[in-house]
Amino acid sequence: MSQRQVLQVFEQYQRARTQFVQAVAELASRSQNIETLQNAGVMALLRPLLLDVVPTIQQTAALALGRLANYNDELAEAVVKGDILPQLVCSLSEQNRFYKKAAAFVLRAVGKHSPQLAQAIVQCGALETLVICLEDFDPGVKEAAAWALGYIARHNSELSQAVVDAGAVPLLVLCIQEPEIALKRIAASTLSDISKHSPELAQTVVDAGAIAHLAQMILNPDAKLKRQVLSALSQIAKHSVDLAELVVEAEIFPVVLTCLKDSDEYVKKNGATLTREIAKHTPELSQLIVNAGGVAAVIDCIGSCRGTVRLPGIMMLGYVAAHSENLSMAVIVSKGIPPLCTCLIEENEDHIKAAAAWALGQVGRHTPEHARAVAVANVLPTLLSMYMDTHSSEDLQVKAKKALKNILQKCTYLPALEPLLHDAPPNILKHIVGQFSKVLPHDSKARRLFVTTGGLKKVQEIKAEPGSLLQEYINTINNCYPEEIVRYYSPGYSEILLERVENYHPVL
């Protein structure tokens, strides 16, 4: 065989390898082909091609493996068991930028599925190599490495700590200062994933100077970047008062409130989440948000969106109202009750209804004035029906009951209470009757109205245990009226009167 023929054979072999990996990579991009590729044993065929002498074959083999591993945890497990990870990690520090991106993609695809698979990546020494890639001159390599690190860190605090210990945080903070938007997004997302697990991890991110740089990007026109920036600041602020104050000191208010009007739903949601995570800690932080116009902005946001986007805003109003009478009144004055009632009635998801019920309970629990503001919105019958509805989730029933109790124990606005007398179960009824027993002894107009609307008659029909709190309340109400009136409205009294009529002998 001549030299020319030998070269032709090698060329054919190289062309065949190239066509094979390209075809597999293409097929692996469509989910319907994955099972067939798996059954054909494609993993074992791709593995030696990672060490191919031709760089493009190496890169395409890595891309194909990444797409397969990305599909499900079973295939990701096959990558781990096939001893492919050490090979990738070894090549990651030596090969060109195209291979580095492909290799980081495989690591990300494996690590995303479970803490166990992410741990396998850590054990093969990948973190140190990925951190080195964060210093690469190519933004695409940095982005791929940051993405892989984020997918490892998001699972739990141990894995997140491993990413921190590998030295990733200072380099990620440098990455958010790079001009490339895609790199900024992924770096901010990874910082968010690291911060979310514990105050200590969040503090590590803060100590690296992340807050100031994140805060500067709140008004960036790129919606996806804003989502990640707001998420990262939320994950830092949520852990403690100190961390929340550090976020506030970066002068994010009132700037962050503009995000609540953003056209991107996730920017709205993450902006409301950040506001919520700060407001929940102390009355002082809530007051700061109120002073910046935050309550009104959140109320407008709730009114302009639907579904889970509303949830953080609903909870933020609840947290603000829970702190004090004045802050609760700020929610009332800003007309926060009607949109909360709308959420309670309109939303289909029970967890959103439960949040709205909880928030209304926090608004109404302080004084009779607060309770009246909630009661006149006709929300009490809705809360009662949700508590009694067997189709309501357990959480919704608990939140509705607690909100009812909170509002009823302060409510002295009797027109809102009276309809509940006819439908409420005994454990709620005692709170309603208790309020009547507080108001009626001191209000003659209310006493008269209570008779004409049928309230007194309904109270006489209640079967209370002798000596119970409910019976005491009923006795207090009955003592507000002449004995004959109470007797007249008592069950069975009409029969007694009729009997007396029958037994009466007129004087002729």
Short mmCIF file of C-alpha atoms in Angstrom, two decimals:
data_model
loop_
_atom_site.label_atom_id
_atom_site.label_comp_id
_atom_site.label_asym_id
_atom_site.label_seq_id
_atom_site.Cartn_x
_atom_site.Cartn_y
_atom_site.Cartn_z
CA MET A 1 0.00 0.00 0.00
CA SER A 2 1.43 3.36 -1.04
CA GLN A 3 1.86 6.32 1.29
CA ARG A 4 -0.90 8.10 -0.55
CA GLN A 5 -3.32 5.24 0.08
CA VAL A 6 -2.38 5.19 3.78
CA LEU A 7 -3.08 8.91 4.03
CA GLN A 8 -6.42 8.41 2.30
CA VAL A 9 -7.36 5.74 4.84
CA PHE A 10 -6.48 8.09 7.70
CA GLU A 11 -8.43 10.91 6.07
CA GLN A 12 -11.46 8.65 5.69
CA TYR A 13 -11.14 7.58 9.34
CA GLN A 14 -10.95 11.21 10.48
CA ARG A 15 -13.89 12.17 8.26
CA ALA A 16 -15.90 9.25 9.65
CA ARG A 17 -15.15 10.25 13.25
CA THR A 18 -16.05 13.85 12.52
CA GLN A 19 -19.32 12.86 10.83
CA PHE A 20 -20.12 10.48 13.69
CA VAL A 21 -19.70 13.00 16.53
CA GLN A 22 -21.47 15.73 14.57
CA ALA A 23 -24.39 13.42 13.86
CA VAL A 24 -24.61 12.28 17.49
CA ALA A 25 -24.42 15.89 18.75
CA GLU A 26 -27.18 16.86 16.34
CA LEU A 27 -29.37 13.88 17.26
CA ALA A 28 -28.80 14.50 20.99
CA SER A 29 -30.26 18.00 20.64
CA ARG A 30 -33.74 16.46 20.13
CA SER A 31 -35.30 14.64 23.06
CA GLN A 32 -37.08 12.01 20.94
CA ASN A 33 -33.68 10.56 19.89
CA ILE A 34 -32.14 10.24 23.36
CA GLU A 35 -33.46 6.80 24.26
CA THR A 36 -32.36 5.31 20.95
CA LEU A 37 -28.87 6.79 21.33
CA GLN A 38 -28.65 5.44 24.87
CA ASN A 39 -29.71 1.95 23.78
CA ALA A 40 -27.10 2.03 21.03
CA GLY A 41 -24.37 2.48 23.66
CA VAL A 42 -23.34 5.88 22.39
CA MET A 43 -21.66 6.88 25.69
CA ALA A 44 -18.94 4.25 25.33
CA LEU A 45 -18.34 5.33 21.72
CA LEU A 46 -18.03 9.02 22.62
CA ARG A 47 -15.63 8.58 25.53
CA PRO A 48 -12.45 7.76 23.52
CA LEU A 49 -13.26 10.64 21.16
CA LEU A 50 -12.74 13.07 24.07
CA LEU A 51 -9.01 12.24 23.71
CA ASP A 52 -9.00 12.45 19.92
CA VAL A 53 -6.02 14.11 18.22
CA VAL A 54 -8.37 16.42 16.31
CA PRO A 55 -9.61 19.30 18.55
CA THR A 56 -12.97 19.72 16.75
CA ILE A 57 -13.77 16.03 17.32
CA GLN A 58 -12.94 16.40 21.03
CA GLN A 59 -15.18 19.48 21.33
CA THR A 60 -18.10 17.94 19.45
CA ALA A 61 -17.84 14.72 21.50
CA ALA A 62 -17.99 16.80 24.70
CA LEU A 63 -20.99 18.75 23.34
CA ALA A 64 -22.81 15.50 22.51
CA LEU A 65 -22.08 14.13 26.01
CA GLY A 66 -23.35 17.36 27.56
CA ARG A 67 -26.61 17.18 25.66
CA LEU A 68 -27.12 13.57 26.68
CA ALA A 69 -26.30 14.24 30.34
CA ASN A 70 -28.55 17.28 30.31
CA TYR A 71 -31.55 15.16 29.33
CA ASN A 72 -32.00 13.15 32.55
CA ASP A 73 -30.22 11.97 35.68
CA GLU A 74 -29.86 8.42 34.36
CA LEU A 75 -27.65 9.58 31.49
CA ALA A 76 -25.80 11.99 33.78
CA GLU A 77 -25.15 9.00 36.08
CA ALA A 78 -23.79 7.09 33.07
CA VAL A 79 -21.27 9.89 32.45
CA VAL A 80 -20.08 9.58 36.06
CA LYS A 81 -19.91 5.77 35.98
CA GLY A 82 -18.15 5.82 32.63
CA ASP A 83 -15.21 7.59 34.26
CA ILE A 84 -15.62 10.48 31.86
CA LEU A 85 -15.40 13.29 34.46
CA PRO A 86 -11.68 12.93 35.33
CA GLN A 87 -10.93 12.97 31.62
CA LEU A 88 -12.90 16.18 31.15
CA VAL A 89 -11.33 17.86 34.17
CA CYS A 90 -7.84 16.95 33.01
CA SER A 91 -8.46 18.36 29.54
CA LEU A 92 -10.27 21.45 30.86
CA SER A 93 -7.04 23.15 31.92
CA GLU A 94 -5.08 22.23 28.81
CA GLN A 95 -7.33 22.55 25.77
CA ASN A 96 -8.54 25.51 23.71
CA ARG A 97 -11.49 27.76 24.60
CA PHE A 98 -14.00 25.79 22.50
CA TYR A 99 -13.22 22.58 24.34
CA LYS A 100 -13.29 24.36 27.71
CA LYS A 101 -16.80 25.64 27.02
CA ALA A 102 -17.98 22.18 25.94
CA ALA A 103 -16.36 20.47 28.95
CA ALA A 104 -17.89 23.01 31.38
CA PHE A 105 -21.25 22.36 29.71
CA VAL A 106 -20.91 18.62 30.45
CA LEU A 107 -20.07 19.34 34.10
CA ARG A 108 -23.07 21.65 34.36
CA ALA A 109 -25.36 19.10 32.70
CA VAL A 110 -24.24 16.38 35.11
CA GLY A 111 -24.29 18.55 38.23
CA LYS A 112 -27.74 20.04 37.76
CA HIS A 113 -29.71 16.85 38.45
CA SER A 114 -28.97 16.05 42.09
CA PRO A 115 -26.64 16.78 45.02
CA GLN A 116 -25.09 13.32 44.57
CA LEU A 117 -24.12 13.99 40.95
CA ALA A 118 -22.85 17.46 41.87
CA GLN A 119 -20.79 15.87 44.64
CA ALA A 120 -19.24 13.52 42.07
CA ILE A 121 -18.05 16.58 40.16
CA VAL A 122 -16.54 18.06 43.33
CA GLN A 123 -14.77 14.78 44.14
CA CYS A 124 -13.07 14.59 40.79
CA GLY A 125 -11.43 17.98 41.41
CA ALA A 126 -13.48 19.97 38.93
CA LEU A 127 -14.09 23.04 41.13
CA GLU A 128 -10.50 24.23 41.13
CA THR A 129 -10.30 23.87 37.35
CA LEU A 130 -13.62 25.68 36.85
CA VAL A 131 -12.42 28.51 39.10
CA ILE A 132 -9.27 28.82 36.95
CA CYS A 133 -11.59 29.11 33.94
CA LEU A 134 -13.22 32.16 35.59
CA GLU A 135 -9.92 33.94 34.89
CA ASP A 136 -9.80 32.91 31.22
CA PHE A 137 -9.44 35.72 28.67
CA ASP A 138 -12.47 34.41 26.77
CA PRO A 139 -15.87 35.62 28.22
CA GLY A 140 -17.58 32.49 26.90
CA VAL A 141 -15.29 30.25 28.95
CA LYS A 142 -15.92 32.36 32.07
CA GLU A 143 -19.64 32.16 31.45
CA ALA A 144 -19.60 28.36 31.01
CA ALA A 145 -17.53 27.93 34.19
CA ALA A 146 -19.77 30.27 36.23
CA TRP A 147 -22.83 28.39 35.01
CA ALA A 148 -21.38 25.03 36.06
CA LEU A 149 -20.39 26.40 39.48
CA GLY A 150 -23.90 27.80 39.98
CA TYR A 151 -25.53 24.46 39.19
CA ILE A 152 -23.30 22.79 41.77
CA ALA A 153 -23.82 25.46 44.45
CA ARG A 154 -27.60 25.62 44.20
CA HIS A 155 -28.22 22.16 45.71
CA ASN A 156 -27.23 22.66 49.35
CA SER A 157 -24.97 24.59 51.73
CA GLU A 158 -22.21 21.93 51.70
CA LEU A 159 -21.78 22.09 47.92
CA SER A 160 -22.09 25.87 48.00
CA GLN A 161 -19.36 26.00 50.65
CA ALA A 162 -17.16 23.82 48.44
CA VAL A 163 -17.56 26.37 45.63
CA VAL A 164 -16.65 29.16 48.06
CA ASP A 165 -13.63 27.24 49.37
CA ALA A 166 -12.38 26.79 45.82
CA GLY A 167 -12.08 30.60 45.61
CA ALA A 168 -14.96 31.27 43.21
CA VAL A 169 -16.64 34.25 44.90
CA PRO A 170 -14.08 37.08 44.30
CA LEU A 171 -13.76 36.00 40.66
CA LEU A 172 -17.56 35.91 40.22
CA VAL A 173 -17.71 39.46 41.60
CA LEU A 174 -15.14 40.44 38.95
CA CYS A 175 -17.27 38.69 36.32
CA ILE A 176 -20.33 40.84 37.11
CA GLN A 177 -18.16 43.86 36.31
CA GLU A 178 -17.26 42.58 32.83
CA PRO A 179 -18.93 44.29 29.86
CA GLU A 180 -20.60 41.13 28.45
CA ILE A 181 -24.26 40.96 29.51
CA ALA A 182 -24.45 37.16 29.29
CA LEU A 183 -21.48 36.80 31.66
CA LYS A 184 -22.96 39.34 34.08
CA ARG A 185 -26.24 37.37 34.15
CA ILE A 186 -24.66 34.00 34.91
CA ALA A 187 -22.24 35.42 37.49
CA ALA A 188 -25.10 37.19 39.32
CA SER A 189 -27.17 33.99 39.17
CA THR A 190 -24.29 31.96 40.67
CA LEU A 191 -23.79 34.51 43.46
CA SER A 192 -27.52 34.17 44.17
CA ASP A 193 -27.24 30.37 44.31
CA ILE A 194 -24.30 30.60 46.72
CA SER A 195 -25.99 33.19 48.98
CA LYS A 196 -29.33 31.46 49.42
CA HIS A 197 -28.35 28.66 51.80
CA SER A 198 -27.09 30.39 54.96
CA PRO A 199 -26.14 33.76 56.48
CA GLU A 200 -22.48 32.69 56.48
CA LEU A 201 -22.44 31.99 52.74
CA ALA A 202 -24.29 35.24 52.05
CA GLN A 203 -21.74 37.08 54.21
CA THR A 204 -18.93 35.62 52.07
CA VAL A 205 -20.55 37.13 48.99
CA VAL A 206 -20.99 40.47 50.82
CA ASP A 207 -17.37 40.47 52.00
CA ALA A 208 -16.23 40.14 48.38
CA GLY A 209 -17.94 43.48 47.65
CA ALA A 210 -20.84 42.07 45.62
CA ILE A 211 -23.65 44.30 46.93
CA ALA A 212 -22.40 47.61 45.51
CA HIS A 213 -21.86 46.14 42.04
CA LEU A 214 -25.22 44.32 42.05
CA ALA A 215 -27.05 47.47 43.20
CA GLN A 216 -25.58 49.46 40.30
CA MET A 217 -27.16 47.04 37.82
CA ILE A 218 -30.76 47.31 39.08
CA LEU A 219 -31.56 49.79 36.33
CA ASN A 220 -29.74 47.91 33.57
CA PRO A 221 -32.05 47.71 30.52
CA ASP A 222 -31.50 43.95 30.14
CA ALA A 223 -34.48 42.22 31.80
CA LYS A 224 -32.72 38.87 32.32
CA LEU A 225 -29.82 40.57 34.08
CA LYS A 226 -32.20 42.54 36.30
CA ARG A 227 -33.94 39.30 37.30
CA GLN A 228 -30.66 37.78 38.47
CA VAL A 229 -29.44 40.94 40.22
CA LEU A 230 -32.69 41.30 42.18
CA SER A 231 -32.63 37.59 43.03
CA ALA A 232 -29.05 37.80 44.34
CA LEU A 233 -29.83 40.83 46.52
CA SER A 234 -32.96 39.04 47.84
CA GLN A 235 -30.98 35.93 48.75
CA ILE A 236 -28.49 38.08 50.67
CA ALA A 237 -31.10 40.23 52.44
CA LYS A 238 -33.36 37.39 53.55
CA HIS A 239 -31.05 35.91 56.20
CA SER A 240 -30.70 38.61 58.85
CA VAL A 241 -31.33 42.22 59.82
CA ASP A 242 -27.63 43.05 59.39
CA LEU A 243 -27.48 41.68 55.86
CA ALA A 244 -30.76 43.39 54.91
CA GLU A 245 -29.40 46.70 56.23
CA LEU A 246 -26.24 46.28 54.15
CA VAL A 247 -28.39 45.83 51.04
CA VAL A 248 -30.46 48.92 51.93
CA GLU A 249 -27.30 50.96 52.55
CA ALA A 250 -26.39 50.40 48.89
CA GLU A 251 -29.21 52.91 48.18
CA ILE A 252 -31.46 50.47 46.36
CA PHE A 253 -34.55 52.51 47.34
CA PRO A 254 -36.44 54.01 45.64
CA VAL A 255 -34.59 52.68 42.56
CA VAL A 256 -35.78 49.09 43.06
CA LEU A 257 -39.42 50.23 43.04
CA THR A 258 -39.15 51.04 39.33
CA CYS A 259 -38.74 47.29 38.78
CA LEU A 260 -42.28 46.75 40.08
CA LYS A 261 -43.55 48.50 36.93
CA ASP A 262 -41.29 46.55 34.57
CA SER A 263 -42.85 44.84 31.55
CA ASP A 264 -41.01 41.61 32.46
CA GLU A 265 -43.07 39.57 34.93
CA TYR A 266 -40.02 38.00 36.56
CA VAL A 267 -38.39 41.39 37.12
CA LYS A 268 -41.62 42.46 38.86
CA LYS A 269 -41.70 39.32 40.95
CA ASN A 270 -38.03 39.50 41.96
CA GLY A 271 -38.33 43.22 42.75
CA ALA A 272 -41.30 42.50 45.04
CA THR A 273 -39.39 39.58 46.58
CA LEU A 274 -36.43 41.83 47.42
CA THR A 275 -38.78 44.37 49.01
CA ARG A 276 -40.47 41.59 50.99
CA GLU A 277 -37.19 40.11 52.26
CA ILE A 278 -36.15 43.50 53.62
CA ALA A 279 -39.56 44.47 55.05
CA LYS A 280 -39.97 41.26 57.03
CA HIS A 281 -37.08 41.89 59.43
CA THR A 282 -37.94 45.00 61.48
CA PRO A 283 -40.48 47.86 61.74
CA GLU A 284 -37.64 50.30 60.96
CA LEU A 285 -36.82 48.61 57.64
CA SER A 286 -40.52 48.45 56.79
CA GLN A 287 -40.90 52.15 57.62
CA LEU A 288 -38.00 52.96 55.33
CA ILE A 289 -39.79 51.16 52.48
CA VAL A 290 -43.06 52.95 53.29
CA ASN A 291 -41.26 56.32 53.26
CA ALA A 292 -39.79 55.49 49.84
CA GLY A 293 -43.30 54.84 48.46
CA GLY A 294 -42.83 51.08 48.53
CA VAL A 295 -46.30 50.12 49.81
CA ALA A 296 -48.10 52.05 47.07
CA ALA A 297 -45.73 50.62 44.44
CA VAL A 298 -46.32 47.04 45.62
CA ILE A 299 -50.10 47.59 45.67
CA ASP A 300 -49.98 48.83 42.06
CA CYS A 301 -47.84 45.82 41.15
CA ILE A 302 -50.33 43.36 42.67
CA GLY A 303 -53.12 45.01 40.68
CA SER A 304 -51.23 44.79 37.39
CA CYS A 305 -50.35 41.08 37.39
CA ARG A 306 -51.78 37.63 38.09
CA GLY A 307 -50.74 34.31 39.61
CA THR A 308 -47.49 33.64 41.42
CA VAL A 309 -46.06 37.02 40.35
CA ARG A 310 -48.43 38.53 42.93
CA LEU A 311 -47.27 36.33 45.79
CA PRO A 312 -44.20 38.22 47.09
CA GLY A 313 -46.10 41.52 46.94
CA ILE A 314 -49.00 40.06 48.93
CA MET A 315 -46.59 38.76 51.56
CA MET A 316 -44.67 42.03 51.68
CA LEU A 317 -47.90 43.91 52.58
CA GLY A 318 -48.59 41.30 55.27
CA TYR A 319 -45.12 41.68 56.78
CA VAL A 320 -45.35 45.50 56.80
CA ALA A 321 -48.81 45.41 58.40
CA ALA A 322 -47.73 42.86 61.01
CA HIS A 323 -45.07 45.11 62.54
CA SER A 324 -47.22 47.88 64.06
CA GLU A 325 -50.53 49.77 64.05
CA ASN A 326 -49.01 52.67 62.13
CA LEU A 327 -47.48 50.48 59.44
CA SER A 328 -50.73 48.55 59.09
CA MET A 329 -52.56 51.86 58.72
CA ALA A 330 -50.09 52.80 55.96
CA VAL A 331 -51.29 49.72 54.03
CA ILE A 332 -54.93 50.72 54.62
CA VAL A 333 -54.40 54.38 53.65
CA SER A 334 -52.57 53.30 50.49
CA LYS A 335 -55.73 51.33 49.56
CA GLY A 336 -54.07 47.96 50.02
CA ILE A 337 -57.16 46.07 51.20
CA PRO A 338 -59.17 45.96 47.90
CA PRO A 339 -56.34 44.33 45.85
CA LEU A 340 -55.73 41.80 48.65
CA CYS A 341 -59.45 40.95 48.61
CA THR A 342 -59.27 40.63 44.82
CA CYS A 343 -56.39 38.15 45.15
CA LEU A 344 -58.39 36.18 47.70
CA ILE A 345 -61.36 35.86 45.33
CA GLU A 346 -59.72 35.81 41.87
CA GLU A 347 -56.74 33.52 42.26
CA ASN A 348 -57.04 29.80 41.55
CA GLU A 349 -54.02 28.59 43.53
CA ASP A 350 -54.74 27.91 47.19
CA HIS A 351 -51.27 29.00 48.33
CA ILE A 352 -51.82 32.48 46.85
CA LYS A 353 -55.26 32.70 48.49
CA ALA A 354 -53.67 31.58 51.78
CA ALA A 355 -51.08 34.38 51.52
CA ALA A 356 -53.82 36.95 50.85
CA ALA A 357 -55.85 35.66 53.82
CA TRP A 358 -52.77 35.86 56.06
CA ALA A 359 -51.97 39.42 54.89
CA LEU A 360 -55.55 40.60 55.52
CA GLY A 361 -55.37 39.06 59.00
CA GLN A 362 -52.17 41.03 59.70
CA VAL A 363 -53.80 44.29 58.54
CA GLY A 364 -56.93 43.79 60.65
CA ARG A 365 -55.51 42.44 63.89
CA HIS A 366 -54.37 45.66 65.60
CA THR A 367 -57.35 47.82 66.62
CA PRO A 368 -61.13 48.10 65.97
CA GLU A 369 -60.32 50.73 63.35
CA HIS A 370 -58.01 48.35 61.47
CA ALA A 371 -60.51 45.49 61.76
CA ARG A 372 -63.34 47.68 60.48
CA ALA A 373 -61.29 48.69 57.42
CA VAL A 374 -60.97 44.99 56.52
CA ALA A 375 -64.53 44.08 57.51
CA VAL A 376 -66.23 46.76 55.36
CA ALA A 377 -64.51 45.22 52.31
CA ASN A 378 -66.89 42.27 52.89
CA VAL A 379 -63.97 39.88 53.21
CA LEU A 380 -65.16 38.04 56.35
CA PRO A 381 -67.76 35.83 54.60
CA THR A 382 -65.12 34.89 51.98
CA LEU A 383 -62.62 33.91 54.68
CA LEU A 384 -65.31 31.90 56.48
CA SER A 385 -66.34 30.01 53.32
CA MET A 386 -62.69 29.20 52.53
CA TYR A 387 -62.14 27.92 56.06
CA MET A 388 -65.25 25.73 55.86
CA ASP A 389 -64.73 24.52 52.28
CA THR A 390 -63.52 20.91 52.37
CA HIS A 391 -61.84 21.45 48.98
CA SER A 392 -59.56 24.13 50.41
CA SER A 393 -55.99 23.06 51.15
CA GLU A 394 -55.06 22.56 54.78
CA ASP A 395 -52.81 25.62 54.65
CA LEU A 396 -55.61 27.80 53.25
CA GLN A 397 -58.02 26.58 55.95
CA VAL A 398 -55.48 27.33 58.70
CA LYS A 399 -54.63 30.79 57.31
CA ALA A 400 -58.30 31.70 56.74
CA LYS A 401 -59.23 30.61 60.28
CA LYS A 402 -56.34 32.56 61.83
CA ALA A 403 -57.15 35.67 59.79
CA LEU A 404 -60.83 35.46 60.79
CA LYS A 405 -59.88 35.11 64.43
CA ASN A 406 -57.41 38.03 64.24
CA ILE A 407 -59.97 40.35 62.65
CA LEU A 408 -63.01 39.21 64.69
CA GLN A 409 -61.26 39.71 68.02
CA LYS A 410 -60.86 43.41 67.21
CA CYS A 411 -63.91 44.05 65.04
CA THR A 412 -66.70 46.16 66.57
CA TYR A 413 -68.41 46.95 63.27
CA LEU A 414 -71.54 44.87 63.85
CA PRO A 415 -73.13 45.02 60.35
CA ALA A 416 -70.14 43.04 59.04
CA LEU A 417 -70.37 40.49 61.84
CA GLU A 418 -74.07 39.76 61.77
CA PRO A 419 -74.20 37.73 58.51
CA LEU A 420 -71.60 35.38 60.01
CA LEU A 421 -73.92 34.46 62.90
CA HIS A 422 -75.94 32.26 60.54
CA ASP A 423 -73.06 30.30 58.97
CA ALA A 424 -70.13 30.15 61.38
CA PRO A 425 -69.18 26.91 63.19
CA PRO A 426 -68.98 27.01 67.03
CA ASN A 427 -65.22 27.68 67.20
CA ILE A 428 -65.65 30.85 65.09
CA LEU A 429 -69.10 31.70 66.46
CA LYS A 430 -67.72 32.32 69.96
CA HIS A 431 -65.51 35.14 68.63
CA ILE A 432 -68.43 36.74 66.75
CA VAL A 433 -70.83 36.51 69.70
CA GLY A 434 -68.02 37.76 71.94
CA GLN A 435 -67.77 40.97 69.92
CA PHE A 436 -71.54 41.55 70.12
CA SER A 437 -71.33 41.06 73.90
CA LYS A 438 -68.72 43.84 74.06
CA VAL A 439 -70.59 46.38 71.91
CA LEU A 440 -74.32 45.91 72.67
CA PRO A 441 -74.23 46.91 76.39
CA HIS A 442 -72.94 50.38 75.40
CA ASP A 443 -74.86 51.10 72.15
CA SER A 444 -78.66 51.46 72.25
CA LYS A 445 -78.95 51.93 68.47
CA ALA A 446 -77.00 48.73 67.87
CA ARG A 447 -79.24 46.87 70.36
CA ARG A 448 -82.38 47.91 68.48
CA LEU A 449 -80.84 46.98 65.12
CA PHE A 450 -79.73 43.63 66.49
CA VAL A 451 -83.39 42.78 67.22
CA THR A 452 -84.84 44.01 63.91
CA THR A 453 -82.24 42.21 61.75
CA GLY A 454 -82.85 38.88 63.46
CA GLY A 455 -79.56 38.77 65.33
CA LEU A 456 -81.09 38.36 68.77
CA LYS A 457 -83.31 35.54 67.50
CA LYS A 458 -80.25 33.78 66.03
CA VAL A 459 -78.34 34.09 69.31
CA GLN A 460 -81.21 32.37 71.16
CA GLU A 461 -80.95 29.44 68.74
CA ILE A 462 -77.26 28.82 69.53
CA LYS A 463 -76.73 25.70 71.60
CA ALA A 464 -73.88 26.53 73.95
CA GLU A 465 -72.37 24.33 76.65
CA PRO A 466 -73.46 25.50 80.13
CA GLY A 467 -70.62 27.41 81.76
CA SER A 468 -68.71 27.85 78.46
CA LEU A 469 -67.30 31.15 77.25
CA LEU A 470 -69.88 31.18 74.46
CA GLN A 471 -72.70 30.81 77.02
CA GLU A 472 -71.25 33.71 79.01
CA TYR A 473 -71.28 35.90 75.90
CA ILE A 474 -74.91 34.94 75.18
CA ASN A 475 -75.90 35.77 78.76
CA THR A 476 -74.22 39.19 78.44
CA ILE A 477 -76.19 39.88 75.24
CA ASN A 478 -79.47 38.69 76.80
CA ASN A 479 -78.92 40.96 79.78
CA CYS A 480 -79.03 43.91 77.38
CA TYR A 481 -82.74 43.29 76.71
CA PRO A 482 -85.95 43.01 78.75
CA GLU A 483 -86.70 39.44 79.75
CA GLU A 484 -89.91 39.25 77.71
CA ILE A 485 -88.05 40.25 74.52
CA VAL A 486 -85.47 37.51 75.05
CA ARG A 487 -88.25 35.02 75.77
CA TYR A 488 -90.15 36.14 72.68
CA TYR A 489 -87.18 35.32 70.40
CA SER A 490 -86.29 32.07 72.13
CA PRO A 491 -86.97 28.82 70.20
CA GLY A 492 -90.37 27.34 71.01
CA TYR A 493 -91.83 30.54 72.43
CA SER A 494 -94.36 30.88 69.58
CA GLU A 495 -95.74 27.43 70.47
CA ILE A 496 -96.08 28.50 74.11
CA LEU A 497 -98.00 31.60 73.00
CA LEU A 498 -100.27 29.55 70.74
CA GLU A 499 -100.91 27.13 73.58
CA ARG A 500 -101.86 30.05 75.78
CA VAL A 501 -104.19 31.32 73.07
CA GLU A 502 -105.85 27.92 72.87
CA ASN A 503 -106.20 27.68 76.63
CA TYR A 504 -107.42 31.22 77.02
CA HIS A 505 -111.07 31.62 77.87
CA PRO A 506 -112.30 35.08 77.04
CA VAL A 507 -114.59 36.85 79.50
CA LEU A 508 -117.99 37.15 77.91
#
